[in-house]
């Protein structure tokens, strides 16, 4: 153990193990997770250590192999589908597995398929008799579902759908597992029956032969080429040339086409969004929040063994604390936000499947907005962690470039963030307008929980008188509520003013989108602060942990206030003097959290194998690892053909001329 | 040509060629730049496979080959002027990095700045001919992987038992002729990186390795044969190389941001998505206010940085002449300014390239967009040649020094002369917050004034907090550390002021009315956007009122609408050749989708109809 990291662990102010248990849910989960990790790390086939040295082709094949290996392990050890064990297994290989979209394929069938369809397809998926992909995005069309061009035209004569890509821009583009793996695609297409267009519906389309894996007739298919990351995934393209599928292949829990071509609707159109909600929650829990946690671990551990001058560890510099501790606070805040969202999702999911849609608008708005904000902020924070490691953060061996390139993808997949913010904005405006209706109005209902604060009493001025006042959760929560309400009101006002001046409804919306997004972000900050604060109230029996997490919560809230100081000063809610107080409180927090920083990162409890970082290992021996790992690089083991071919002639040619 | 782009170009309010001339400095420069670029474009020796589809070692090999070709060709074409070398190199690189590049950017300038005449004669002659492929190994795990046979090593000089700090030494590391490491030298590649795949950044371990005394660069400091150390006249001079590099890096920020804007804006004019009005065809995404708000402030920033870069280069050359005459008076400010501006522009550009990439949605994530390559090869600018926070603190040190100087009654000159006018200097020390609120948000001059007040205020706050900490703590270093967040803020505000000021001044110099009008809009947008993003500073300092901030936000939206018709022409004026952009999305002709499809078909994963990993799937199915 490096003495500089050992000294950080000497006198803990709280019990790290207990905090780990809280993060895992309870001590049993921690024990189970560690058991699974030790099994996974004992399998050389599942090691990540060569990832940084592989080509795209090698990464893809390795991911297929790993998935295969894990499935065999699961089979042998009785880890059932969707079990905690499998979740932990995936976590311990950092999700570096193929067929992630196969699971989305399967889940979508479960949520959009009828009972008969589920009975037919689900076992095939579970046994990997077929491999699925979810083909929604097209080359020319992304988040906007109605804009998709792919058509499924019903032919009553044969009782088949003809699925077709009418243009270049209609080619399905980006679906994972599509390029080289999938045998079936769940294709989102415009349904045309009895001459009428009925909007987007989901169809199961066989795309590759189950005998030899070759593309089926009418199918043009392949990988879309090198990307920033996700090299283990074969994101693909799919061009359909009048491909015929049986009528039964349209998922029909919420709508169906009768043999004669009559269209029957069984649910509201929102149901199509349900699978997107599921995926967004999972994206946050698997592909966003843990990546920030890992980046914090690596950067903070490295910052206590790196010295800029012999006197001080890099983490002792105020500027380094400013770079790394707000991301650490976010990593904790978002853990609790993710948990909250998951619980909300679970409690509303069963209702929705039973066609009770009361909670869907809020669930949709909250999951869309939080996916956007958390992926944005985590991406920025991971990049900040990477750059805080100086030059070594640029080496892939640090693990940080891969974390960044992976987390940043989440800003554009599963709904482009700007579009998602605006979806939440529409919900906020609707909720706000609802509060403005006269008390006896028939449509005036109680507000959903996450926007209930829109009607709560509000202060015009912040009562803080000292820096210490800014460490009161009710004070900063109220401050965020105030700003969110003001901005939502303001954005509605802007919208209405334009409308009254004669602007068309849609132009007025477009002309106010920048301010709607600003308001939505404030709302989401408020939601985050509130969730974090409430989660901490439940930790009263563990005061030491509560205290250290409270500091992080304070830091998260104050960092947000100071970054957006203009919004708080704007209507005089905070005075200039109060901003200075908040800044003082913030700077003091940096110093306090600094002392616990290593332990707070230890509590996330990621193994060295899973971090796969030469800089961020638990024992702090970063330099030794960096040197050892570099020697394994193919550039050092495979000789230098460029020397013989070019460098030597160049050098000798020059010398002859001198 | 894509119809949307054709329409955009026809609708522009100005002739982009005239603006290109402004950016190049003159029509003659534009002509010569294109002449050189065409030499490469038409030369079959520079053609090669798309690097995106090659492995790292293949990319290294292609890049070495091109570098070798480049050396031959530059001699053949008679390209010797530093600007022309840069044009030449930038074009053949196409967002990739060349392994022999460090030779030109570091090794030679270091020799020029720090070598004696005799040393320059000995080493430069062969270095320019590339016999010695040198590398500047300042970062201890520096740039020595596989190509170099000599390194300039910065090391602690110890003579007669005493350590004299960092000095530069030329160290032969590989045997000429065989390219094998010399005895006592351990050298290798540091492994895969975020970008710079073509570069063999290396490690170098030296085991009591001996070099002759003459290999220490001794233009400034010297070691006599008996070991006596002779101090340099001014240690400021050793910063020469760094100042030069930083000036180049500011230009590089402008260039990379301009490329990213070109790609994102052209693609946003080609891409149609969603609906503004139901039932109408999907609009160009550039018509969405949110898209304009993402991209146009960045476009304005790209122009701002182009002019900052040009100014830095001029200043460097001017001051360098003074240094030649022994006049070092401007060096401290130059040193301070280049440090801060390097950090300010590279931080901003770093974020902005990513914003451009994400503004292209999912396709931005594919290497076909060219944006990931621009990003990964640009981002080290934030950490190399001086980590940005350290750079900002260097600028802060100068600002604090200037503040103290004013405080002790002496005037300061140059970009910091606003410190002479601090109210605390004129009226009472505690009244920092009293500023005249006379900002006209439609006047670039008035906005420059507002930025000046913000910088002055934040410099003063940092200075006072530093004083307070000094009083409360024993050591100056501790006080400095506990104020460093404020100090960085002050430096950023200073650099932001400089950028706004230079942009504003540049606009006034433009004769051609149509160009002046469009640049004025960009200049206003740049200034107003910065105020909107930092509204807290302007409000807290009472530099602007709340209603002015509201007006600023409204004015920004008006400017977005005003700039919209010129957006494509404004990026056309950067005049990047398609091959330089290396982007399917940013093609000049806008034929994005058909080329996207062609590009994807070349993916290595598509080489066979059924991928070999199919065997794993088969075996899985049989066992479950």
PDB file of C-alpha atoms in Angstrom, chain A residues 52-53 55-57 60-61 64-65 68 71-72 75 127-129 131 139-144 147 168-169 171 173-174 180 210-215 222-230 234 237 239 308 316-319 322-323 379 383 386-387 390-392 394-397 401 404-406 408-409 411-412 416 418 422 494 504 506-507 510-515 517 565-566 569-572 576 579-580 583 587 590-591 626-627 630-631 633 635-636 639-643 645-648 650-652 654-655 657-658, chain B residues 52-53 55-56 60-61 64-65 68 71-72 75 125-126 129-133 141 146-147 149 176-179 186 188-196 203 205 271-278 282 287-290 293-294 347 350 354 357-358 361-363 365-368 372 375-377 379-380 382-383 387 389-390 393 481-486 488-489 535-536 539-540 546 549-550 554 557 561 593-594 596-597 599-601 603-606 608-621 623-624:
ATOM      1  CA  UNK A  52      -7.248  -1.039 -24.073  1.00  0.00           C
ATOM      2  CA  UNK A  53      -5.043  -2.897 -26.530  1.00  0.00           C
ATOM      3  CA  UNK A  55      -9.115  -3.430 -32.150  1.00  0.00           C
ATOM      4  CA  UNK A  56     -12.824  -2.958 -32.779  1.00  0.00           C
ATOM      5  CA  UNK A  57     -13.085  -6.460 -34.195  1.00  0.00           C
ATOM      6  CA  UNK A  60     -16.632  -7.231 -30.429  1.00  0.00           C
ATOM      7  CA  UNK A  61     -15.587 -10.838 -30.430  1.00  0.00           C
ATOM      8  CA  UNK A  64     -19.590 -12.024 -27.420  1.00  0.00           C
ATOM      9  CA  UNK A  65     -17.294 -14.511 -25.772  1.00  0.00           C
ATOM     10  CA  UNK A  68     -21.404 -16.531 -23.573  1.00  0.00           C
ATOM     11  CA  UNK A  71     -24.442 -17.180 -19.394  1.00  0.00           C
ATOM     12  CA  UNK A  72     -22.787 -20.557 -18.933  1.00  0.00           C
ATOM     13  CA  UNK A  75     -26.593 -21.691 -15.977  1.00  0.00           C
ATOM     14  CA  UNK A 127     -32.789 -19.653 -24.409  1.00  0.00           C
ATOM     15  CA  UNK A 128     -30.999 -17.555 -27.027  1.00  0.00           C
ATOM     16  CA  UNK A 129     -32.657 -19.550 -29.772  1.00  0.00           C
ATOM     17  CA  UNK A 131     -31.095 -12.965 -30.849  1.00  0.00           C
ATOM     18  CA  UNK A 139     -30.371   7.343 -40.547  1.00  0.00           C
ATOM     19  CA  UNK A 140     -32.386  10.513 -40.974  1.00  0.00           C
ATOM     20  CA  UNK A 141     -34.591  10.308 -37.888  1.00  0.00           C
ATOM     21  CA  UNK A 142     -33.873  10.017 -34.222  1.00  0.00           C
ATOM     22  CA  UNK A 143     -35.777  10.848 -31.092  1.00  0.00           C
ATOM     23  CA  UNK A 144     -38.904  12.013 -32.924  1.00  0.00           C
ATOM     24  CA  UNK A 147     -40.920  11.154 -38.144  1.00  0.00           C
ATOM     25  CA  UNK A 168     -32.048   6.243 -47.930  1.00  0.00           C
ATOM     26  CA  UNK A 169     -32.875   8.177 -44.745  1.00  0.00           C
ATOM     27  CA  UNK A 171     -32.478   2.870 -43.233  1.00  0.00           C
ATOM     28  CA  UNK A 173     -29.181   3.069 -38.173  1.00  0.00           C
ATOM     29  CA  UNK A 174     -27.487   2.610 -34.789  1.00  0.00           C
ATOM     30  CA  UNK A 180     -23.305  -8.697 -36.860  1.00  0.00           C
ATOM     31  CA  UNK A 210     -31.244 -19.360 -38.070  1.00  0.00           C
ATOM     32  CA  UNK A 211     -29.246 -21.979 -39.965  1.00  0.00           C
ATOM     33  CA  UNK A 212     -26.175 -20.125 -41.169  1.00  0.00           C
ATOM     34  CA  UNK A 213     -26.696 -16.535 -39.928  1.00  0.00           C
ATOM     35  CA  UNK A 214     -26.701 -15.101 -43.448  1.00  0.00           C
ATOM     36  CA  UNK A 215     -29.016 -12.121 -44.131  1.00  0.00           C
ATOM     37  CA  UNK A 222     -24.109  -4.456 -41.542  1.00  0.00           C
ATOM     38  CA  UNK A 223     -22.055  -2.600 -38.942  1.00  0.00           C
ATOM     39  CA  UNK A 224     -22.072   1.230 -39.073  1.00  0.00           C
ATOM     40  CA  UNK A 225     -18.337   1.576 -38.533  1.00  0.00           C
ATOM     41  CA  UNK A 226     -15.965   2.924 -35.888  1.00  0.00           C
ATOM     42  CA  UNK A 227     -17.312   5.111 -33.103  1.00  0.00           C
ATOM     43  CA  UNK A 228     -16.018   7.041 -30.155  1.00  0.00           C
ATOM     44  CA  UNK A 229     -16.576   3.956 -28.001  1.00  0.00           C
ATOM     45  CA  UNK A 230     -18.985   1.035 -27.602  1.00  0.00           C
ATOM     46  CA  UNK A 234     -22.037  -3.918 -33.275  1.00  0.00           C
ATOM     47  CA  UNK A 237     -27.791  -0.651 -40.248  1.00  0.00           C
ATOM     48  CA  UNK A 239     -32.434  -1.757 -45.044  1.00  0.00           C
ATOM     49  CA  UNK A 308       3.074  18.755  -7.534  1.00  0.00           C
ATOM     50  CA  UNK A 316      -4.547  19.539  -1.049  1.00  0.00           C
ATOM     51  CA  UNK A 317      -4.771  22.248  -3.672  1.00  0.00           C
ATOM     52  CA  UNK A 318      -8.000  24.201  -3.474  1.00  0.00           C
ATOM     53  CA  UNK A 319      -8.294  24.234  -7.256  1.00  0.00           C
ATOM     54  CA  UNK A 322     -12.913  22.434  -6.714  1.00  0.00           C
ATOM     55  CA  UNK A 323     -12.490  20.116  -9.681  1.00  0.00           C
ATOM     56  CA  UNK A 379     -20.411  13.601 -18.756  1.00  0.00           C
ATOM     57  CA  UNK A 383     -14.318  14.830 -18.255  1.00  0.00           C
ATOM     58  CA  UNK A 386     -10.067  13.042 -16.526  1.00  0.00           C
ATOM     59  CA  UNK A 387      -8.476  16.419 -17.013  1.00  0.00           C
ATOM     60  CA  UNK A 390      -3.263  15.959 -16.072  1.00  0.00           C
ATOM     61  CA  UNK A 391      -1.400  14.219 -18.862  1.00  0.00           C
ATOM     62  CA  UNK A 392      -1.907  10.727 -17.442  1.00  0.00           C
ATOM     63  CA  UNK A 394      -5.110  11.165 -21.468  1.00  0.00           C
ATOM     64  CA  UNK A 395      -3.708   7.653 -21.383  1.00  0.00           C
ATOM     65  CA  UNK A 396      -6.312   4.960 -21.886  1.00  0.00           C
ATOM     66  CA  UNK A 397      -4.542   3.046 -19.153  1.00  0.00           C
ATOM     67  CA  UNK A 401     -11.004   8.163 -21.539  1.00  0.00           C
ATOM     68  CA  UNK A 404     -15.902   9.483 -20.773  1.00  0.00           C
ATOM     69  CA  UNK A 405     -16.525   8.109 -24.250  1.00  0.00           C
ATOM     70  CA  UNK A 406     -18.999   5.667 -22.811  1.00  0.00           C
ATOM     71  CA  UNK A 408     -21.095  10.790 -23.212  1.00  0.00           C
ATOM     72  CA  UNK A 409     -23.008   8.513 -25.572  1.00  0.00           C
ATOM     73  CA  UNK A 411     -26.448  12.248 -23.869  1.00  0.00           C
ATOM     74  CA  UNK A 412     -27.687  11.414 -27.344  1.00  0.00           C
ATOM     75  CA  UNK A 416     -31.490  13.385 -27.323  1.00  0.00           C
ATOM     76  CA  UNK A 418     -32.544  18.754 -25.530  1.00  0.00           C
ATOM     77  CA  UNK A 422     -38.439  20.002 -23.520  1.00  0.00           C
ATOM     78  CA  UNK A 494     -43.036  34.526 -22.219  1.00  0.00           C
ATOM     79  CA  UNK A 504     -48.759  31.000 -33.824  1.00  0.00           C
ATOM     80  CA  UNK A 506     -45.852  26.471 -32.408  1.00  0.00           C
ATOM     81  CA  UNK A 507     -43.689  29.444 -33.321  1.00  0.00           C
ATOM     82  CA  UNK A 510     -39.971  27.413 -30.559  1.00  0.00           C
ATOM     83  CA  UNK A 511     -39.169  31.013 -29.642  1.00  0.00           C
ATOM     84  CA  UNK A 512     -39.277  30.213 -25.933  1.00  0.00           C
ATOM     85  CA  UNK A 513     -37.496  26.864 -25.835  1.00  0.00           C
ATOM     86  CA  UNK A 514     -34.223  28.247 -24.457  1.00  0.00           C
ATOM     87  CA  UNK A 515     -35.966  29.612 -21.391  1.00  0.00           C
ATOM     88  CA  UNK A 517     -34.878  24.445 -20.783  1.00  0.00           C
ATOM     89  CA  UNK A 565     -25.729  32.734  -9.201  1.00  0.00           C
ATOM     90  CA  UNK A 566     -27.342  35.012 -11.770  1.00  0.00           C
ATOM     91  CA  UNK A 569     -29.603  37.282  -7.776  1.00  0.00           C
ATOM     92  CA  UNK A 570     -31.960  38.129 -10.586  1.00  0.00           C
ATOM     93  CA  UNK A 571     -35.075  39.013  -8.609  1.00  0.00           C
ATOM     94  CA  UNK A 572     -33.193  39.837  -5.443  1.00  0.00           C
ATOM     95  CA  UNK A 576     -24.725  39.874  -3.311  1.00  0.00           C
ATOM     96  CA  UNK A 579     -23.853  34.916  -2.473  1.00  0.00           C
ATOM     97  CA  UNK A 580     -20.595  35.691  -0.700  1.00  0.00           C
ATOM     98  CA  UNK A 583     -19.336  30.929  -1.371  1.00  0.00           C
ATOM     99  CA  UNK A 587     -15.131  26.768   0.354  1.00  0.00           C
ATOM    100  CA  UNK A 590     -14.304  21.626   0.304  1.00  0.00           C
ATOM    101  CA  UNK A 591     -11.813  21.520   3.150  1.00  0.00           C
ATOM    102  CA  UNK A 626       1.484   2.575 -15.472  1.00  0.00           C
ATOM    103  CA  UNK A 627       4.978   1.396 -16.338  1.00  0.00           C
ATOM    104  CA  UNK A 630       2.627   0.185 -20.935  1.00  0.00           C
ATOM    105  CA  UNK A 631       5.094  -2.636 -21.573  1.00  0.00           C
ATOM    106  CA  UNK A 633       1.146  -2.528 -25.316  1.00  0.00           C
ATOM    107  CA  UNK A 635       3.384  -1.131 -29.871  1.00  0.00           C
ATOM    108  CA  UNK A 636       6.145  -2.359 -27.577  1.00  0.00           C
ATOM    109  CA  UNK A 639       8.408  -4.345 -33.255  1.00  0.00           C
ATOM    110  CA  UNK A 640       8.390  -1.302 -35.503  1.00  0.00           C
ATOM    111  CA  UNK A 641       7.819  -2.056 -39.197  1.00  0.00           C
ATOM    112  CA  UNK A 642       7.682   1.686 -39.901  1.00  0.00           C
ATOM    113  CA  UNK A 643      11.355   1.986 -39.026  1.00  0.00           C
ATOM    114  CA  UNK A 645      10.114   0.950 -44.290  1.00  0.00           C
ATOM    115  CA  UNK A 646      10.294   4.689 -43.777  1.00  0.00           C
ATOM    116  CA  UNK A 647      12.396   5.996 -40.923  1.00  0.00           C
ATOM    117  CA  UNK A 648      15.620   4.322 -41.897  1.00  0.00           C
ATOM    118  CA  UNK A 650      14.576   8.838 -44.459  1.00  0.00           C
ATOM    119  CA  UNK A 651      17.482   9.123 -42.066  1.00  0.00           C
ATOM    120  CA  UNK A 652      19.971   7.554 -44.455  1.00  0.00           C
ATOM    121  CA  UNK A 654      19.202  12.658 -45.590  1.00  0.00           C
ATOM    122  CA  UNK A 655      22.667  11.756 -44.478  1.00  0.00           C
ATOM    123  CA  UNK A 657      22.701  14.388 -49.050  1.00  0.00           C
ATOM    124  CA  UNK A 658      24.402  16.255 -46.212  1.00  0.00           C
TER     125      UNK A 658
ATOM    126  CA  UNK B  52     -10.618   5.546 -39.146  1.00  0.00           C
ATOM    127  CA  UNK B  53     -10.622   1.977 -40.377  1.00  0.00           C
ATOM    128  CA  UNK B  55      -5.522  -0.186 -36.216  1.00  0.00           C
ATOM    129  CA  UNK B  56      -3.248   1.959 -34.116  1.00  0.00           C
ATOM    130  CA  UNK B  60       1.313   5.060 -36.924  1.00  0.00           C
ATOM    131  CA  UNK B  61       2.852   3.544 -40.033  1.00  0.00           C
ATOM    132  CA  UNK B  64       5.304   8.056 -40.449  1.00  0.00           C
ATOM    133  CA  UNK B  65       5.186   7.514 -44.171  1.00  0.00           C
ATOM    134  CA  UNK B  68       8.642  11.330 -44.390  1.00  0.00           C
ATOM    135  CA  UNK B  71       9.825  16.457 -45.489  1.00  0.00           C
ATOM    136  CA  UNK B  72      10.801  15.657 -49.068  1.00  0.00           C
ATOM    137  CA  UNK B  75      11.961  20.983 -49.710  1.00  0.00           C
ATOM    138  CA  UNK B 125      21.581  21.496 -39.654  1.00  0.00           C
ATOM    139  CA  UNK B 126      20.937  17.844 -39.182  1.00  0.00           C
ATOM    140  CA  UNK B 129      17.132  17.530 -42.404  1.00  0.00           C
ATOM    141  CA  UNK B 130      15.536  15.193 -39.911  1.00  0.00           C
ATOM    142  CA  UNK B 131      18.567  13.070 -39.323  1.00  0.00           C
ATOM    143  CA  UNK B 132      18.039  13.573 -35.675  1.00  0.00           C
ATOM    144  CA  UNK B 133      14.442  12.960 -34.979  1.00  0.00           C
ATOM    145  CA  UNK B 141       7.042  10.312 -19.431  1.00  0.00           C
ATOM    146  CA  UNK B 146       9.467   4.629 -31.360  1.00  0.00           C
ATOM    147  CA  UNK B 147      10.523   7.314 -33.775  1.00  0.00           C
ATOM    148  CA  UNK B 149      16.794   8.987 -32.070  1.00  0.00           C
ATOM    149  CA  UNK B 176      21.920   5.900 -35.804  1.00  0.00           C
ATOM    150  CA  UNK B 177      21.679   3.191 -38.434  1.00  0.00           C
ATOM    151  CA  UNK B 178      20.024   0.458 -36.378  1.00  0.00           C
ATOM    152  CA  UNK B 179      17.560   2.532 -34.357  1.00  0.00           C
ATOM    153  CA  UNK B 186      15.153   2.130 -21.670  1.00  0.00           C
ATOM    154  CA  UNK B 188       9.206   2.493 -25.355  1.00  0.00           C
ATOM    155  CA  UNK B 189       5.693   3.533 -26.231  1.00  0.00           C
ATOM    156  CA  UNK B 190       3.432   4.498 -23.315  1.00  0.00           C
ATOM    157  CA  UNK B 191       0.499   2.564 -24.724  1.00  0.00           C
ATOM    158  CA  UNK B 192      -2.938   3.471 -26.043  1.00  0.00           C
ATOM    159  CA  UNK B 193      -4.284   6.950 -25.482  1.00  0.00           C
ATOM    160  CA  UNK B 194      -7.493   8.886 -25.910  1.00  0.00           C
ATOM    161  CA  UNK B 195      -6.282  10.197 -29.246  1.00  0.00           C
ATOM    162  CA  UNK B 196      -2.902  10.781 -30.890  1.00  0.00           C
ATOM    163  CA  UNK B 203       8.789   6.644 -21.966  1.00  0.00           C
ATOM    164  CA  UNK B 205      14.437   5.786 -18.493  1.00  0.00           C
ATOM    165  CA  UNK B 271     -30.718  17.498 -41.178  1.00  0.00           C
ATOM    166  CA  UNK B 272     -34.496  17.694 -40.875  1.00  0.00           C
ATOM    167  CA  UNK B 273     -36.142  16.546 -37.700  1.00  0.00           C
ATOM    168  CA  UNK B 274     -39.429  16.653 -35.790  1.00  0.00           C
ATOM    169  CA  UNK B 275     -41.839  19.433 -36.350  1.00  0.00           C
ATOM    170  CA  UNK B 276     -42.295  23.023 -35.362  1.00  0.00           C
ATOM    171  CA  UNK B 277     -45.802  23.122 -36.803  1.00  0.00           C
ATOM    172  CA  UNK B 278     -47.922  19.962 -37.081  1.00  0.00           C
ATOM    173  CA  UNK B 282     -39.846  18.467 -40.876  1.00  0.00           C
ATOM    174  CA  UNK B 287     -34.333  26.470 -37.395  1.00  0.00           C
ATOM    175  CA  UNK B 288     -34.826  25.345 -33.823  1.00  0.00           C
ATOM    176  CA  UNK B 289     -34.015  28.024 -31.301  1.00  0.00           C
ATOM    177  CA  UNK B 290     -32.344  25.456 -29.057  1.00  0.00           C
ATOM    178  CA  UNK B 293     -28.528  28.665 -29.044  1.00  0.00           C
ATOM    179  CA  UNK B 294     -26.155  25.706 -28.914  1.00  0.00           C
ATOM    180  CA  UNK B 347     -10.883  25.148 -21.961  1.00  0.00           C
ATOM    181  CA  UNK B 350     -12.641  21.752 -25.332  1.00  0.00           C
ATOM    182  CA  UNK B 354     -18.067  18.428 -27.474  1.00  0.00           C
ATOM    183  CA  UNK B 357     -20.524  16.945 -31.484  1.00  0.00           C
ATOM    184  CA  UNK B 358     -23.587  16.458 -29.329  1.00  0.00           C
ATOM    185  CA  UNK B 361     -27.084  13.894 -32.193  1.00  0.00           C
ATOM    186  CA  UNK B 362     -26.180  10.233 -32.513  1.00  0.00           C
ATOM    187  CA  UNK B 363     -24.214  10.650 -35.742  1.00  0.00           C
ATOM    188  CA  UNK B 365     -20.703   9.899 -31.931  1.00  0.00           C
ATOM    189  CA  UNK B 366     -19.647   8.026 -35.055  1.00  0.00           C
ATOM    190  CA  UNK B 367     -16.158   8.634 -36.391  1.00  0.00           C
ATOM    191  CA  UNK B 368     -17.826   9.480 -39.687  1.00  0.00           C
ATOM    192  CA  UNK B 372     -14.538  12.618 -32.058  1.00  0.00           C
ATOM    193  CA  UNK B 375     -11.922  16.366 -29.838  1.00  0.00           C
ATOM    194  CA  UNK B 376      -9.518  13.669 -28.724  1.00  0.00           C
ATOM    195  CA  UNK B 377      -6.632  15.262 -30.551  1.00  0.00           C
ATOM    196  CA  UNK B 379      -8.173  17.990 -25.633  1.00  0.00           C
ATOM    197  CA  UNK B 380      -4.546  17.412 -24.562  1.00  0.00           C
ATOM    198  CA  UNK B 382      -5.710  21.597 -21.822  1.00  0.00           C
ATOM    199  CA  UNK B 383      -3.032  19.598 -20.066  1.00  0.00           C
ATOM    200  CA  UNK B 387      -1.748  22.411 -17.252  1.00  0.00           C
ATOM    201  CA  UNK B 389      -5.104  25.632 -13.895  1.00  0.00           C
ATOM    202  CA  UNK B 390      -1.398  26.204 -13.429  1.00  0.00           C
ATOM    203  CA  UNK B 393      -2.534  30.873 -11.739  1.00  0.00           C
ATOM    204  CA  UNK B 481      -3.664  28.031  -2.106  1.00  0.00           C
ATOM    205  CA  UNK B 482      -6.670  29.120  -0.066  1.00  0.00           C
ATOM    206  CA  UNK B 483      -7.383  31.903  -2.538  1.00  0.00           C
ATOM    207  CA  UNK B 484      -6.651  29.977  -5.703  1.00  0.00           C
ATOM    208  CA  UNK B 485     -10.276  29.500  -6.756  1.00  0.00           C
ATOM    209  CA  UNK B 486     -10.752  33.278  -6.620  1.00  0.00           C
ATOM    210  CA  UNK B 488      -8.493  31.488 -11.297  1.00  0.00           C
ATOM    211  CA  UNK B 489     -11.813  33.339 -11.538  1.00  0.00           C
ATOM    212  CA  UNK B 535     -24.896  36.950 -15.029  1.00  0.00           C
ATOM    213  CA  UNK B 536     -24.079  36.505 -11.356  1.00  0.00           C
ATOM    214  CA  UNK B 539     -25.322  41.521 -11.151  1.00  0.00           C
ATOM    215  CA  UNK B 540     -23.320  41.087  -7.997  1.00  0.00           C
ATOM    216  CA  UNK B 546     -31.676  42.840 -13.511  1.00  0.00           C
ATOM    217  CA  UNK B 549     -29.849  41.066 -17.926  1.00  0.00           C
ATOM    218  CA  UNK B 550     -33.378  40.368 -19.135  1.00  0.00           C
ATOM    219  CA  UNK B 554     -33.859  38.887 -25.278  1.00  0.00           C
ATOM    220  CA  UNK B 557     -32.473  35.550 -29.155  1.00  0.00           C
ATOM    221  CA  UNK B 561     -32.502  34.995 -35.663  1.00  0.00           C
ATOM    222  CA  UNK B 593     -26.724  10.383 -46.111  1.00  0.00           C
ATOM    223  CA  UNK B 594     -25.550   8.591 -49.229  1.00  0.00           C
ATOM    224  CA  UNK B 596     -22.770   7.898 -44.591  1.00  0.00           C
ATOM    225  CA  UNK B 597     -23.959   4.608 -46.067  1.00  0.00           C
ATOM    226  CA  UNK B 599     -18.609   5.057 -45.296  1.00  0.00           C
ATOM    227  CA  UNK B 600     -20.262   2.449 -43.053  1.00  0.00           C
ATOM    228  CA  UNK B 601     -19.812  -0.304 -45.607  1.00  0.00           C
ATOM    229  CA  UNK B 603     -16.230  -0.937 -41.488  1.00  0.00           C
ATOM    230  CA  UNK B 604     -13.789  -3.727 -40.620  1.00  0.00           C
ATOM    231  CA  UNK B 605     -16.669  -5.649 -39.068  1.00  0.00           C
ATOM    232  CA  UNK B 606     -18.321  -5.854 -42.475  1.00  0.00           C
ATOM    233  CA  UNK B 608     -17.285 -10.993 -44.177  1.00  0.00           C
ATOM    234  CA  UNK B 609     -21.003 -11.574 -44.503  1.00  0.00           C
ATOM    235  CA  UNK B 610     -21.102 -13.674 -41.343  1.00  0.00           C
ATOM    236  CA  UNK B 611     -18.728 -12.611 -38.596  1.00  0.00           C
ATOM    237  CA  UNK B 612     -16.448 -15.290 -37.187  1.00  0.00           C
ATOM    238  CA  UNK B 613     -17.799 -14.794 -33.691  1.00  0.00           C
ATOM    239  CA  UNK B 614     -20.961 -16.512 -34.907  1.00  0.00           C
ATOM    240  CA  UNK B 615     -19.347 -19.692 -33.625  1.00  0.00           C
ATOM    241  CA  UNK B 616     -19.824 -18.475 -30.035  1.00  0.00           C
ATOM    242  CA  UNK B 617     -23.525 -17.985 -30.619  1.00  0.00           C
ATOM    243  CA  UNK B 618     -23.924 -21.431 -32.133  1.00  0.00           C
ATOM    244  CA  UNK B 619     -22.175 -23.082 -29.249  1.00  0.00           C
ATOM    245  CA  UNK B 620     -24.245 -21.058 -26.770  1.00  0.00           C
ATOM    246  CA  UNK B 621     -27.485 -22.170 -28.363  1.00  0.00           C
ATOM    247  CA  UNK B 623     -25.551 -25.667 -24.548  1.00  0.00           C
ATOM    248  CA  UNK B 624     -28.441 -23.732 -23.000  1.00  0.00           C
TER     249      UNK B 624
END
